[in-house]
Amino acid sequence: MTGIRAKARLETTTEIKRLAREQIASKGAANLSLREIAREMGVASSALYRYFASRDQLLTVLIIESYDDIGGMVERADANCSRDDLVGRWRAVSQSLRTWAITNPSDYGLIFGTPVPGYEAPTDTIAPALRYTNVLLHLLADAQAAGCKPLITVPTTKGVSREYKRVRANLEIKLTDEMILAGLAAWAALFGAISFELFGHVDTVFTDPEAHFRALTDMLGTQMLGMK
Amino acid sequence: MTGIRAKARLETTTEIKRLAREQIASKGAANLSLREIAREMGVASSALYRYFASRDQLLTVLIIESYDDIGGMVERADANCSRDDLVGRWRAVSQSLRTWAITNPSDYGLIFGTPVPGYEAPTDTIAPALRYTNVLLHLLADAQAAGCKPLITVPTTKGVSREYKRVRANLEIKLTDEMILAGLAAWAALFGAISFELFGHVDTVFTDPEAHFRALTDMLGTQMLGMK
DNA sequence: GCACTTACGAGAGCAGTGCTCACATTACAG
DNA sequence: CTGTAATGTGAGCACTGCTCTCGTAAGTGC
């Protein structure tokens, strides 16, 4: 395997993925057609199977790349802020998420939308999927270290404490129950709002969804980061 | 059109829908196959087109029915509570939503998941889609009438106020900006949490997602309904 | 009760899909 | 320079949504 073939292979692979993304964007993931990709590339459809074992595998690769893309985006947005500007970091992170989602709606749907039936996310997707989550977790940890406390707290039941204990163990970050709850709430609201906007559940109501999104995330930030 | 044919038609129609739901549940909406339905019914595939103009139209009908189903569910949950027990109503509404979503995951995906590509939701779906939304809106209105104020408020910008003005006009309910923001935040968090749970983004973390969900909605209720 | 219309189902057919396989070609390695 | 492994081909299988023609059966007006 000298350079020539390897290079050609890489080029063909990326070209396939590029055309696949194009198709997904214009006609949706469900209508992704390998034959059409082949047609556009002026090649026999069977040739594509030298590069991807199946349609599903192609989709998986695209999903992993999307996870990495969004992860990098969020990491960069966070890194651009001064470490102790927690509110600013939260704003940057949430804004970058929404921006990415709007710029790549089909990729967002691929990740956060209805799972493809019978499609079991391979373990390869787990690590990339955690990248953006880790950014928020570190933000929460830093907030806690800085003495932030969520504004609203509710009495936690035994069951919840047990669950959050498990979360703590999984994450190796020792957040308080209140912080975990606040973080998960903000997380859910964030993706709920983005999904609503993207999947067309609010488009008849808002003309400027970004304004609302800013107000929403500001509120979430206030709740989550509380008084320092 | 005397009874006999009309009755037969109704029966066939419901049977088609039943089998379609079965298929969607087992293999996903994208893999819904009219031919397979026909096969299971022991009938020619073309016969189905006497009942539904296309696969998309069948999907639309199913979506509308799901909207009505979830709407009725939420309405009943709300109606079962004493009118002035606002916290209880919020709990009932959010719980019933999650329960419905978990009981009918494929229907939830149909409504709140990635839209089927190229599928433009017909106007017929708008009215049923508003049923469950109205329940929350009336809850918010009652809360405001009872003197509730959201706990956390953020300074609203001009842009947001303008947007919320439009919301108010559309809804014919005069909620304050703070109430609208709190309501939308709770709404987003609710569906974000349910989507995460259903679409498998948290199943590695929680063993008892309901406990967390309860804590989450309690917190949202506290924020939204505040001090009476 | 009879003729007419309408609803319904059958089955062939079109264009598309994912995927497989035997076969040729071509680039690389020893 | 020869053997091997990677690559592309094109036919083919089984499937899909959907259309069209055609025969039959059910309901309707007189």
JSON list of N, CA and C (backbone and C1' of nucleotides) in Angstrom, two decimals, chain A residues 34 53-63 116-120, chain C residues 18-19:
[
{"chain": "A", "resi": 34, "resn": "LEU", "atom": "N", "xyz": [-27.53, 4.90, -2.23]},
{"chain": "A", "resi": 34, "resn": "LEU", "atom": "CA", "xyz": [-26.17, 4.60, -2.70]},
{"chain": "A", "resi": 34, "resn": "LEU", "atom": "C", "xyz": [-26.10, 4.63, -4.21]},
{"chain": "A", "resi": 53, "resn": "ALA", "atom": "N", "xyz": [-19.44, -1.03, 3.81]},
{"chain": "A", "resi": 53, "resn": "ALA", "atom": "CA", "xyz": [-20.03, -2.35, 3.80]},
{"chain": "A", "resi": 53, "resn": "ALA", "atom": "C", "xyz": [-21.53, -2.30, 3.51]},
{"chain": "A", "resi": 54, "resn": "SER", "atom": "N", "xyz": [-22.15, -1.23, 3.91]},
{"chain": "A", "resi": 54, "resn": "SER", "atom": "CA", "xyz": [-23.60, -1.13, 3.72]},
{"chain": "A", "resi": 54, "resn": "SER", "atom": "C", "xyz": [-24.02, 0.33, 3.88]},
{"chain": "A", "resi": 55, "resn": "ARG", "atom": "N", "xyz": [-25.26, 0.55, 3.58]},
{"chain": "A", "resi": 55, "resn": "ARG", "atom": "CA", "xyz": [-25.83, 1.88, 3.75]},
{"chain": "A", "resi": 55, "resn": "ARG", "atom": "C", "xyz": [-25.76, 2.29, 5.21]},
{"chain": "A", "resi": 56, "resn": "ASP", "atom": "N", "xyz": [-26.09, 1.35, 6.09]},
{"chain": "A", "resi": 56, "resn": "ASP", "atom": "CA", "xyz": [-26.06, 1.64, 7.52]},
{"chain": "A", "resi": 56, "resn": "ASP", "atom": "C", "xyz": [-24.67, 2.02, 8.00]},
{"chain": "A", "resi": 57, "resn": "GLN", "atom": "N", "xyz": [-23.69, 1.33, 7.47]},
{"chain": "A", "resi": 57, "resn": "GLN", "atom": "CA", "xyz": [-22.34, 1.62, 7.93]},
{"chain": "A", "resi": 57, "resn": "GLN", "atom": "C", "xyz": [-21.93, 3.02, 7.48]},
{"chain": "A", "resi": 58, "resn": "LEU", "atom": "N", "xyz": [-22.33, 3.39, 6.30]},
{"chain": "A", "resi": 58, "resn": "LEU", "atom": "CA", "xyz": [-22.06, 4.75, 5.83]},
{"chain": "A", "resi": 58, "resn": "LEU", "atom": "C", "xyz": [-22.71, 5.75, 6.78]},
{"chain": "A", "resi": 59, "resn": "LEU", "atom": "N", "xyz": [-23.95, 5.48, 7.14]},
{"chain": "A", "resi": 59, "resn": "LEU", "atom": "CA", "xyz": [-24.66, 6.36, 8.07]},
{"chain": "A", "resi": 59, "resn": "LEU", "atom": "C", "xyz": [-23.91, 6.46, 9.40]},
{"chain": "A", "resi": 60, "resn": "THR", "atom": "N", "xyz": [-23.45, 5.34, 9.89]},
{"chain": "A", "resi": 60, "resn": "THR", "atom": "CA", "xyz": [-22.72, 5.32, 11.16]},
{"chain": "A", "resi": 60, "resn": "THR", "atom": "C", "xyz": [-21.49, 6.22, 11.09]},
{"chain": "A", "resi": 61, "resn": "VAL", "atom": "N", "xyz": [-20.75, 6.08, 10.02]},
{"chain": "A", "resi": 61, "resn": "VAL", "atom": "CA", "xyz": [-19.56, 6.91, 9.87]},
{"chain": "A", "resi": 61, "resn": "VAL", "atom": "C", "xyz": [-19.93, 8.39, 9.87]},
{"chain": "A", "resi": 62, "resn": "LEU", "atom": "N", "xyz": [-21.00, 8.72, 9.17]},
{"chain": "A", "resi": 62, "resn": "LEU", "atom": "CA", "xyz": [-21.42, 10.11, 9.12]},
{"chain": "A", "resi": 62, "resn": "LEU", "atom": "C", "xyz": [-21.81, 10.61, 10.52]},
{"chain": "A", "resi": 63, "resn": "ILE", "atom": "N", "xyz": [-22.50, 9.74, 11.27]},
{"chain": "A", "resi": 63, "resn": "ILE", "atom": "CA", "xyz": [-22.92, 10.13, 12.61]},
{"chain": "A", "resi": 63, "resn": "ILE", "atom": "C", "xyz": [-21.70, 10.39, 13.50]},
{"chain": "A", "resi": 116, "resn": "VAL", "atom": "N", "xyz": [-32.78, 5.55, 13.73]},
{"chain": "A", "resi": 116, "resn": "VAL", "atom": "CA", "xyz": [-33.13, 4.70, 12.60]},
{"chain": "A", "resi": 116, "resn": "VAL", "atom": "C", "xyz": [-33.50, 3.32, 13.13]},
{"chain": "A", "resi": 117, "resn": "PRO", "atom": "N", "xyz": [-34.63, 2.80, 12.71]},
{"chain": "A", "resi": 117, "resn": "PRO", "atom": "CA", "xyz": [-35.15, 1.54, 13.24]},
{"chain": "A", "resi": 117, "resn": "PRO", "atom": "C", "xyz": [-34.19, 0.39, 13.02]},
{"chain": "A", "resi": 118, "resn": "GLY", "atom": "N", "xyz": [-34.07, -0.42, 14.03]},
{"chain": "A", "resi": 118, "resn": "GLY", "atom": "CA", "xyz": [-33.21, -1.58, 13.89]},
{"chain": "A", "resi": 118, "resn": "GLY", "atom": "C", "xyz": [-31.74, -1.24, 13.83]},
{"chain": "A", "resi": 119, "resn": "TYR", "atom": "N", "xyz": [-31.48, 0.06, 13.94]},
{"chain": "A", "resi": 119, "resn": "TYR", "atom": "CA", "xyz": [-30.10, 0.48, 13.87]},
{"chain": "A", "resi": 119, "resn": "TYR", "atom": "C", "xyz": [-29.56, 0.64, 15.28]},
{"chain": "A", "resi": 120, "resn": "GLU", "atom": "N", "xyz": [-28.68, -0.27, 15.65]},
{"chain": "A", "resi": 120, "resn": "GLU", "atom": "CA", "xyz": [-28.10, -0.23, 16.98]},
{"chain": "A", "resi": 120, "resn": "GLU", "atom": "C", "xyz": [-26.81, 0.57, 16.90]},
{"chain": "C", "resi": 18, "resn": "DG", "atom": "P", "xyz": [-29.98, 2.55, -2.16]},
{"chain": "C", "resi": 18, "resn": "DG", "atom": "O5'", "xyz": [-29.97, 1.10, -1.51]},
{"chain": "C", "resi": 18, "resn": "DG", "atom": "C5'", "xyz": [-30.59, 0.89, -0.25]},
{"chain": "C", "resi": 18, "resn": "DG", "atom": "C4'", "xyz": [-30.39, -0.54, 0.19]},
{"chain": "C", "resi": 18, "resn": "DG", "atom": "C3'", "xyz": [-28.92, -0.93, 0.37]},
{"chain": "C", "resi": 18, "resn": "DG", "atom": "O3'", "xyz": [-28.79, -1.76, 1.51]},
{"chain": "C", "resi": 18, "resn": "DG", "atom": "C1'", "xyz": [-29.91, -2.29, -1.30]},
{"chain": "C", "resi": 19, "resn": "DC", "atom": "P", "xyz": [-27.31, -2.10, 2.03]},
{"chain": "C", "resi": 19, "resn": "DC", "atom": "O5'", "xyz": [-26.97, -3.43, 1.23]},
{"chain": "C", "resi": 19, "resn": "DC", "atom": "C5'", "xyz": [-27.91, -4.50, 1.24]},
{"chain": "C", "resi": 19, "resn": "DC", "atom": "C4'", "xyz": [-27.52, -5.55, 0.23]},
{"chain": "C", "resi": 19, "resn": "DC", "atom": "C3'", "xyz": [-26.03, -5.88, 0.19]},
{"chain": "C", "resi": 19, "resn": "DC", "atom": "O3'", "xyz": [-25.84, -7.20, 0.68]},
{"chain": "C", "resi": 19, "resn": "DC", "atom": "C1'", "xyz": [-27.00, -5.78, -1.98]}
]
